[in-house]
PDB file of C-alpha atoms and ligand atoms in Angstrom:
ATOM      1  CA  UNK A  94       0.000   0.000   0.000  1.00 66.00           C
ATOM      2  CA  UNK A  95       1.477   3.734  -0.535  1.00 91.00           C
ATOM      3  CA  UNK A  96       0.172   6.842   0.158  1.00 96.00           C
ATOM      4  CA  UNK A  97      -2.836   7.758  -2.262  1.00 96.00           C
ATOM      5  CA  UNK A  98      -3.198  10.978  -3.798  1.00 98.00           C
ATOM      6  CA  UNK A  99      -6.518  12.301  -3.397  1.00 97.00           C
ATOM      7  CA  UNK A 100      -8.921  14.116  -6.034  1.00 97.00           C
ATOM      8  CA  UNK A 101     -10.238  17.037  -5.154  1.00 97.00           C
ATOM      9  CA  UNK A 102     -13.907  17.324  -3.682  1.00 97.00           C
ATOM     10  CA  UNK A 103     -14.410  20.008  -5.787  1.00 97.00           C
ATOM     11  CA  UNK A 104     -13.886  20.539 -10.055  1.00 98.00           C
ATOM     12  CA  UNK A 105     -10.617  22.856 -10.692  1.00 97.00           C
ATOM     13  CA  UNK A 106     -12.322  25.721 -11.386  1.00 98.00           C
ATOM     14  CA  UNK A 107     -14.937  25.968  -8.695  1.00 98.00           C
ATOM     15  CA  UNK A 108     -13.994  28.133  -6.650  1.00 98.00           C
ATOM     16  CA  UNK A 109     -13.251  30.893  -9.524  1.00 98.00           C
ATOM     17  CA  UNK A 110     -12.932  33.556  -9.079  1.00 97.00           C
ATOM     18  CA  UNK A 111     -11.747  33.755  -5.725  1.00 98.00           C
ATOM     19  CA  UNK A 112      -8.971  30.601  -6.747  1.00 98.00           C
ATOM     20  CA  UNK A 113      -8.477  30.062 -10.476  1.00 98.00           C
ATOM     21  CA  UNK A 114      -8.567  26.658 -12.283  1.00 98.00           C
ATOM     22  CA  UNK A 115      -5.248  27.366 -13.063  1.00 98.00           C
ATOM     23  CA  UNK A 116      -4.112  27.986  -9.303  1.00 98.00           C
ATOM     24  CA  UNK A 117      -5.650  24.796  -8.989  1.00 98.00           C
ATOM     25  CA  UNK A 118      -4.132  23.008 -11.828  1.00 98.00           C
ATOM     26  CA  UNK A 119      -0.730  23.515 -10.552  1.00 98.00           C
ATOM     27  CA  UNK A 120      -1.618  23.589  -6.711  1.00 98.00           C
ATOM     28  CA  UNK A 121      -3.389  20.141  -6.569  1.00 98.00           C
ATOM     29  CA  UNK A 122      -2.302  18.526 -10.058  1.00 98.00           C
ATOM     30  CA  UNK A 123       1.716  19.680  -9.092  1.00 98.00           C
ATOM     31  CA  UNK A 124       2.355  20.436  -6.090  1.00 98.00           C
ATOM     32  CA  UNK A 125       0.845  18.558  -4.006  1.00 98.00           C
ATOM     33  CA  UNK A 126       1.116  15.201  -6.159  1.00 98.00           C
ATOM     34  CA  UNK A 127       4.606  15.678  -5.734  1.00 98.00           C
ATOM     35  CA  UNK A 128       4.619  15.746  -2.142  1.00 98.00           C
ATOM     36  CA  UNK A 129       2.500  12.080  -2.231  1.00 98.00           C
ATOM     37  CA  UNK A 130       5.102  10.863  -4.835  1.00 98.00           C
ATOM     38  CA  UNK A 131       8.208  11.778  -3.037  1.00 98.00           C
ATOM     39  CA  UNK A 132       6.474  10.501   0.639  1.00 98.00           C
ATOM     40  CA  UNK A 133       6.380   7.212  -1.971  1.00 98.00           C
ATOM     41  CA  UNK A 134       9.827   7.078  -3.249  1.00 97.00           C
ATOM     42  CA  UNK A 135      11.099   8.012   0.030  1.00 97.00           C
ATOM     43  CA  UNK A 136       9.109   5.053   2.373  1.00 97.00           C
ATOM     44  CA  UNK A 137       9.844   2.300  -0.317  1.00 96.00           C
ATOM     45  CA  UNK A 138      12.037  -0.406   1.329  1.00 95.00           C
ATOM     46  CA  UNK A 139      11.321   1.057   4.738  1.00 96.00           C
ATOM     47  CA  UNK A 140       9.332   0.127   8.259  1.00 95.00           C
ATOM     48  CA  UNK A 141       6.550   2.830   7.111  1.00 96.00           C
ATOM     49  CA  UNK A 142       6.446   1.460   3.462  1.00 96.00           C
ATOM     50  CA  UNK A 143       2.576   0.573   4.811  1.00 95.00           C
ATOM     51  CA  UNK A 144       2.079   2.663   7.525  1.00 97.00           C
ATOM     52  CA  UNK A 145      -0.847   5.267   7.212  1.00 97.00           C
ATOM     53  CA  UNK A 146      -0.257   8.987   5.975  1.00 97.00           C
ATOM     54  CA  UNK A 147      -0.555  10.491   9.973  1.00 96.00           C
ATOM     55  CA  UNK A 148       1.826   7.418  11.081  1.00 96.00           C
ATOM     56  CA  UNK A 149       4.300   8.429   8.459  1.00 97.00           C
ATOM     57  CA  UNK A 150       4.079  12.272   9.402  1.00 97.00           C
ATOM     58  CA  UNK A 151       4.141  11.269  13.260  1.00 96.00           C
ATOM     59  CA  UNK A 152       6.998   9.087  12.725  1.00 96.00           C
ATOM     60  CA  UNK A 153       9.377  11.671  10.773  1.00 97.00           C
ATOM     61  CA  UNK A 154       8.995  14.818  12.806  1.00 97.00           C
ATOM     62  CA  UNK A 155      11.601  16.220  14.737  1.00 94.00           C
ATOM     63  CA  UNK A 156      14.718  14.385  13.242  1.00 94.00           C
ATOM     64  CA  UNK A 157      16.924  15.939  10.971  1.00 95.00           C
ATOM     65  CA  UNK A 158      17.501  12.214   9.266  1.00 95.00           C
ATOM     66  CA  UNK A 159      13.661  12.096   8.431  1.00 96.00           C
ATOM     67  CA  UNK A 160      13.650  15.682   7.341  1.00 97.00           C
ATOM     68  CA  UNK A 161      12.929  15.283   3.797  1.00 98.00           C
ATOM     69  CA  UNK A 162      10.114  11.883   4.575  1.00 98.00           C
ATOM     70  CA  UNK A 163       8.593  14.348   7.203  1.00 98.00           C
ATOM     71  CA  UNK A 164       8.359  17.869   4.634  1.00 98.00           C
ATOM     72  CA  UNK A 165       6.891  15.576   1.981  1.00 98.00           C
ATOM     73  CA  UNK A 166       4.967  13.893   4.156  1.00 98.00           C
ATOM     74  CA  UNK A 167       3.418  16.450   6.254  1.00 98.00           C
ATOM     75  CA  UNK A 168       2.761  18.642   3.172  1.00 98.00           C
ATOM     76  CA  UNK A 169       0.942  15.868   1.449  1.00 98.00           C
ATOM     77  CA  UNK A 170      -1.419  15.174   4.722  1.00 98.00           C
ATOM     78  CA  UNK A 171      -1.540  19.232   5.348  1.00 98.00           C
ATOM     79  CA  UNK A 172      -2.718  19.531   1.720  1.00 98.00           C
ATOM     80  CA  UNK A 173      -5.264  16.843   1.913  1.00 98.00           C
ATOM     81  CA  UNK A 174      -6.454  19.136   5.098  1.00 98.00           C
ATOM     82  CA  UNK A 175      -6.800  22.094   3.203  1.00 98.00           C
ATOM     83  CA  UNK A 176      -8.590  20.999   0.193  1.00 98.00           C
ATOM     84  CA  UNK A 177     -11.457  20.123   2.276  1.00 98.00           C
ATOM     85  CA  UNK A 178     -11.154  22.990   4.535  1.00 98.00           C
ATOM     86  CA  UNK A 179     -12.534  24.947   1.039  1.00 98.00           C
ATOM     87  CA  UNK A 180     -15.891  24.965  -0.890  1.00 97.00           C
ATOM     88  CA  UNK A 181     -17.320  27.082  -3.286  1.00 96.00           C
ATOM     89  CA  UNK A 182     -20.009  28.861  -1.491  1.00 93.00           C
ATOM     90  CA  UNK A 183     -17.956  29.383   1.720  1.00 89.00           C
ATOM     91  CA  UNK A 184     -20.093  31.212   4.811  1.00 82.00           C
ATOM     92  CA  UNK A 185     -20.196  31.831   8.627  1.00 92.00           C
ATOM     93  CA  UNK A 186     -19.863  29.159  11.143  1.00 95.00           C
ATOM     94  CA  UNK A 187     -23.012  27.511  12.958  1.00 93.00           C
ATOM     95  CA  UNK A 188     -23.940  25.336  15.762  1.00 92.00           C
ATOM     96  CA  UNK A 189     -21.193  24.402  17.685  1.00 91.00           C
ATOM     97  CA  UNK A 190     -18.919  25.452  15.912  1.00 93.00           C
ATOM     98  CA  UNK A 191     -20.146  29.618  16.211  1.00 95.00           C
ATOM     99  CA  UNK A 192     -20.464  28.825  19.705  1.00 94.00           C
ATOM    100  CA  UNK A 193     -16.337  27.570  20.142  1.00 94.00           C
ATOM    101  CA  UNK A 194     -15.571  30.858  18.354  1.00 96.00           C
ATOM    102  CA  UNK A 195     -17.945  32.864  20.119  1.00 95.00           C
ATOM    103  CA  UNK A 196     -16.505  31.431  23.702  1.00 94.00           C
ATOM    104  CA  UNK A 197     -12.888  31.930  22.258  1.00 96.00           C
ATOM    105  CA  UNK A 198     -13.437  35.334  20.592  1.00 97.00           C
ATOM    106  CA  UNK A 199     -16.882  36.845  21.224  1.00 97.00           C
ATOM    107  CA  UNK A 200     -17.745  37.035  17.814  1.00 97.00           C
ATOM    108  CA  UNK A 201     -16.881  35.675  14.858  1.00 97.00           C
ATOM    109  CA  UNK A 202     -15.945  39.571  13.327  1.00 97.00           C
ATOM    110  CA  UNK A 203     -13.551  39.145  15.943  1.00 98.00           C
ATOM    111  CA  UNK A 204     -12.357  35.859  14.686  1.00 98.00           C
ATOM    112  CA  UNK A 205     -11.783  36.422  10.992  1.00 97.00           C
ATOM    113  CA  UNK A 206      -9.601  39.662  12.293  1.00 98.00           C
ATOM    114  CA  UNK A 207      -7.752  37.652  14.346  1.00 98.00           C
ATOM    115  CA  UNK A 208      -6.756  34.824  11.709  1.00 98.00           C
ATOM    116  CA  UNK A 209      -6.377  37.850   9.030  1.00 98.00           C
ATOM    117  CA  UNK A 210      -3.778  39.560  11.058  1.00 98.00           C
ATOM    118  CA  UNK A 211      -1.986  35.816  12.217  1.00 98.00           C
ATOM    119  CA  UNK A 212      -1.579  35.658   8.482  1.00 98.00           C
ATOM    120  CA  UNK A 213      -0.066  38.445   6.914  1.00 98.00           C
ATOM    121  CA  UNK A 214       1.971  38.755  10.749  1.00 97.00           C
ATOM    122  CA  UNK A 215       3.335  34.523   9.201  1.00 97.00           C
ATOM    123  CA  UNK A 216       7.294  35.721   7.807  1.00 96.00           C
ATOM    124  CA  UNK A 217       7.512  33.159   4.751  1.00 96.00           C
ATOM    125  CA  UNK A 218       5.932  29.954   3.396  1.00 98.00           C
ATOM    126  CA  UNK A 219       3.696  27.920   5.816  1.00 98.00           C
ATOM    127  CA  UNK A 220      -0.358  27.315   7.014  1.00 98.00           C
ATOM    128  CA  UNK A 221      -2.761  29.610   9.217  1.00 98.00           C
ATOM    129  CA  UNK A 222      -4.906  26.965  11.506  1.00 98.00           C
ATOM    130  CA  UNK A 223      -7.950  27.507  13.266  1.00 98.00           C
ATOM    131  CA  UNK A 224      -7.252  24.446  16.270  1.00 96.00           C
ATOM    132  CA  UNK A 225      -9.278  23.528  19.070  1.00 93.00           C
ATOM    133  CA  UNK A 226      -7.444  23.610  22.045  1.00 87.00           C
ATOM    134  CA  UNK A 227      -9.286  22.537  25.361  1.00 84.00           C
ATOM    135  CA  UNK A 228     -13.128  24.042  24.880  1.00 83.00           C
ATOM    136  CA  UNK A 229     -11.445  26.877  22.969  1.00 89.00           C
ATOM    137  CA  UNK A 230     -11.011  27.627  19.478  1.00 94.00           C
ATOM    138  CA  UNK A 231      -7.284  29.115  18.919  1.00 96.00           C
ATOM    139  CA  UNK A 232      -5.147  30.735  15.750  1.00 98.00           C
ATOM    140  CA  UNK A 233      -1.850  29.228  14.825  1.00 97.00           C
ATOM    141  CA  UNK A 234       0.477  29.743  12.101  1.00 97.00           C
ATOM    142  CA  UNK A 235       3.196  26.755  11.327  1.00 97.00           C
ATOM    143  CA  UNK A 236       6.126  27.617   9.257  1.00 97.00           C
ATOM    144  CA  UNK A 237       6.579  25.556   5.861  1.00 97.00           C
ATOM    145  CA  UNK A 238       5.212  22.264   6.336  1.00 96.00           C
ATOM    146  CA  UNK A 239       5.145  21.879   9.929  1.00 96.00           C
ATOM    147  CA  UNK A 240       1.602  20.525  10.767  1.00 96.00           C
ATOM    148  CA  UNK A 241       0.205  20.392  14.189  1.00 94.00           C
ATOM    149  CA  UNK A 242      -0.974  17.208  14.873  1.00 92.00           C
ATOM    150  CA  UNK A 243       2.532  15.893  15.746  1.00 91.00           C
ATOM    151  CA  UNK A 244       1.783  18.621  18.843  1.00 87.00           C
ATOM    152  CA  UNK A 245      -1.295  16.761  19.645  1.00 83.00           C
ATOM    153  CA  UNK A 246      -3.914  19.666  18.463  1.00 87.00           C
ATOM    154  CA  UNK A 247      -6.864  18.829  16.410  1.00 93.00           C
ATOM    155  CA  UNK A 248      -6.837  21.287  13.505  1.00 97.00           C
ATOM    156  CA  UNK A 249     -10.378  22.179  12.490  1.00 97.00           C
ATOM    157  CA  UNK A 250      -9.780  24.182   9.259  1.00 98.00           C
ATOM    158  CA  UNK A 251      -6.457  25.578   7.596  1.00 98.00           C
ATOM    159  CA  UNK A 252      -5.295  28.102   5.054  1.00 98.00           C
ATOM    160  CA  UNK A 253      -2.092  27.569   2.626  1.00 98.00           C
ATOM    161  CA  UNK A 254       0.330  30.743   2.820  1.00 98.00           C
ATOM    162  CA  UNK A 255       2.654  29.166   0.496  1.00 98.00           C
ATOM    163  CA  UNK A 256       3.014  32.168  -2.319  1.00 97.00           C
ATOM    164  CA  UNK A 257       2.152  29.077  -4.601  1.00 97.00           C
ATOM    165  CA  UNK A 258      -1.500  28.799  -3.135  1.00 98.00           C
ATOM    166  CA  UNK A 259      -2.425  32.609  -4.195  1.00 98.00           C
ATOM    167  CA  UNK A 260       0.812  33.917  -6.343  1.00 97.00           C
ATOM    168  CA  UNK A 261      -1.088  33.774  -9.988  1.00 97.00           C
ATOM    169  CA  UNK A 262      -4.370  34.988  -8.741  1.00 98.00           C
ATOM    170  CA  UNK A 263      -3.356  37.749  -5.825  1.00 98.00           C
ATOM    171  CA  UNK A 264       0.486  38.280  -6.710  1.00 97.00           C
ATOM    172  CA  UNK A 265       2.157  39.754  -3.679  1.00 96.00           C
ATOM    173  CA  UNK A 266      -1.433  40.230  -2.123  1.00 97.00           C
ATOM    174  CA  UNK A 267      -2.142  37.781   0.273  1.00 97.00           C
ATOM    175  CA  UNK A 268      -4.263  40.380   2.359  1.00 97.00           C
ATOM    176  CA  UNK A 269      -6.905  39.924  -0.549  1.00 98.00           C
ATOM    177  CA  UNK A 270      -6.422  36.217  -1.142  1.00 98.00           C
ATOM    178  CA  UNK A 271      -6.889  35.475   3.471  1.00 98.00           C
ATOM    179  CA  UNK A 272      -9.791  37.501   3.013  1.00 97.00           C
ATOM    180  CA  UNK A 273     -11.549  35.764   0.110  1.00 97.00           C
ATOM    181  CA  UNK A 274     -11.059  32.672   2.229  1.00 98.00           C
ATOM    182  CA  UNK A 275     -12.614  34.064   5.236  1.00 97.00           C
ATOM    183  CA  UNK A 276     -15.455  35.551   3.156  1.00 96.00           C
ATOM    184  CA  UNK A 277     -16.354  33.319   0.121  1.00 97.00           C
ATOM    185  CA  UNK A 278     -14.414  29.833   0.785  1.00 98.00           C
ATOM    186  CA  UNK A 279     -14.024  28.790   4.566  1.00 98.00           C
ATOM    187  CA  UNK A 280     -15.665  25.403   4.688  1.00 98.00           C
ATOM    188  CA  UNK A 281     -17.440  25.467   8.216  1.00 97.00           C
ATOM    189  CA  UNK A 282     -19.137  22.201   8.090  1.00 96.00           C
ATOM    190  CA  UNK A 283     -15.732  20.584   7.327  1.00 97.00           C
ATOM    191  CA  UNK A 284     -14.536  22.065  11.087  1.00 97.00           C
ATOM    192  CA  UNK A 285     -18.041  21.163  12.572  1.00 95.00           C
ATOM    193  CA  UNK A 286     -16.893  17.556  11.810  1.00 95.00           C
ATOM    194  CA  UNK A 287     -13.591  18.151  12.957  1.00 96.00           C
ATOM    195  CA  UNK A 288     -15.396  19.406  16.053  1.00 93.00           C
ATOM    196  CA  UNK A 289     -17.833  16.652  15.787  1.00 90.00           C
ATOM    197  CA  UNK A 290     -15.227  13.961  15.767  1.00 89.00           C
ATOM    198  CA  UNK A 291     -12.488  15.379  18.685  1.00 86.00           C
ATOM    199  CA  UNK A 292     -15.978  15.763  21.024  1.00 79.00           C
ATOM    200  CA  UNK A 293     -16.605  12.354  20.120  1.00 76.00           C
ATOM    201  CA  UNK A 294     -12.682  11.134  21.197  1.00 74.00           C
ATOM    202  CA  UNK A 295     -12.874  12.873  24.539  1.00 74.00           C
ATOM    203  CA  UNK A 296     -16.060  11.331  25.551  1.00 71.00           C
ATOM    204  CA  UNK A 297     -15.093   8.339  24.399  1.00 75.00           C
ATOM    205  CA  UNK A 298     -11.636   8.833  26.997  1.00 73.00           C
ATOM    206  CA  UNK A 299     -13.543   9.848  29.864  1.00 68.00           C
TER     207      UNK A 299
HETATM  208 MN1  MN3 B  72       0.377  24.453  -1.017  1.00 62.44          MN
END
């Protein structure tokens, strides 16, 4: 078994025109197919040749001799994240999701500020996460393709900040392109699930 690349759940141009087909082309079709291929190449032979994609990721952080299986790796599952964390007719939060934001920030106005600023404030390539943390609902940025469930956080919804996610449509704005994803593409019932499924895991510990 090796790590599958997954389609999109969602046609290449439909999120136009907030992220082009041609964004998407290159962003799904070449980047991140590269990331599954060289997590491939690099776990043939190996003790995680059939381990899962979260095994692999888990296995490879924090040693510079699994740098390269761990970049790949974690960029292929943080991709994978991502996709879903998008739709085309993006929205506010409801249930209990709106209510974790509303606990951790008071409103959700509050909230999109918050992740806006933690995202142009992110120096160079990496991901903007929304994370639940406790009963709270935090904002974290990881640099390049560090991915925070090898700290044991549940991620509920991410953005890319690569320049390659938003350098053909936005250029050097990525102001404009954080903003069309808090406005037009945030998938909220992805992190309900998210929410969903960690609520789910602690009750099922206690
Ligand atoms: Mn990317």
């Amino acid at each position: 078994m090796t790590v599958q690349f997954p389609a999109l759940p969602f046609a290449n141009d439909a999120l136009e025109p907030h992220i082009s087909r041609a964004t998407m082309e290159t962003h799904h079709g070449k980047h991140h197919k590269a990331y599954v291929d060289n997590t491939n190449a690099l776990i043939t032979g190996t003790p995680l040749a059939d381990a899962s994609l979260e095994d692999i990721v888990r296995a490879s952080a924090g040693r510079k001799s699994t740098a390269a299986l761990f970049n790949n790796a974690a960029q292929a599952w943080n991709h994978a994240f991502f996709w879903k964390s998008l739709r085309p007719t993006g929205g506010e939060p409801r249930g209990a999701v709106k209510a974790a934001i509303e606990r951790s920030f008071k409103t959700f106005d509050r909230f999109t500020s918050a992740f806006a600023t933690a995202s142009m404030e992110h120096f160079g390539s990496g991901w903007a996460w929304a994370l639940l943390d406790g009963e709270k609902i935090k904002i974290a940025t990881t640099s390049n393709a560090v991915t925070p469930i090898v700290r044991g956080k549940t991620p509920l919804l991410v953005l890319d900040l690569w320049e390659h996610a938003y350098y053909l449509d936005y250029r050097n704005k990525r102001a404009d392109y954080v903003w069309a994803f808090l406005t037009s593409l945030a998938n909220w019932a992805f992190a309900e699930e998210n929410l969903r499924t960690a609520s789910n895991l602690k009750l099922a510990a206690e």
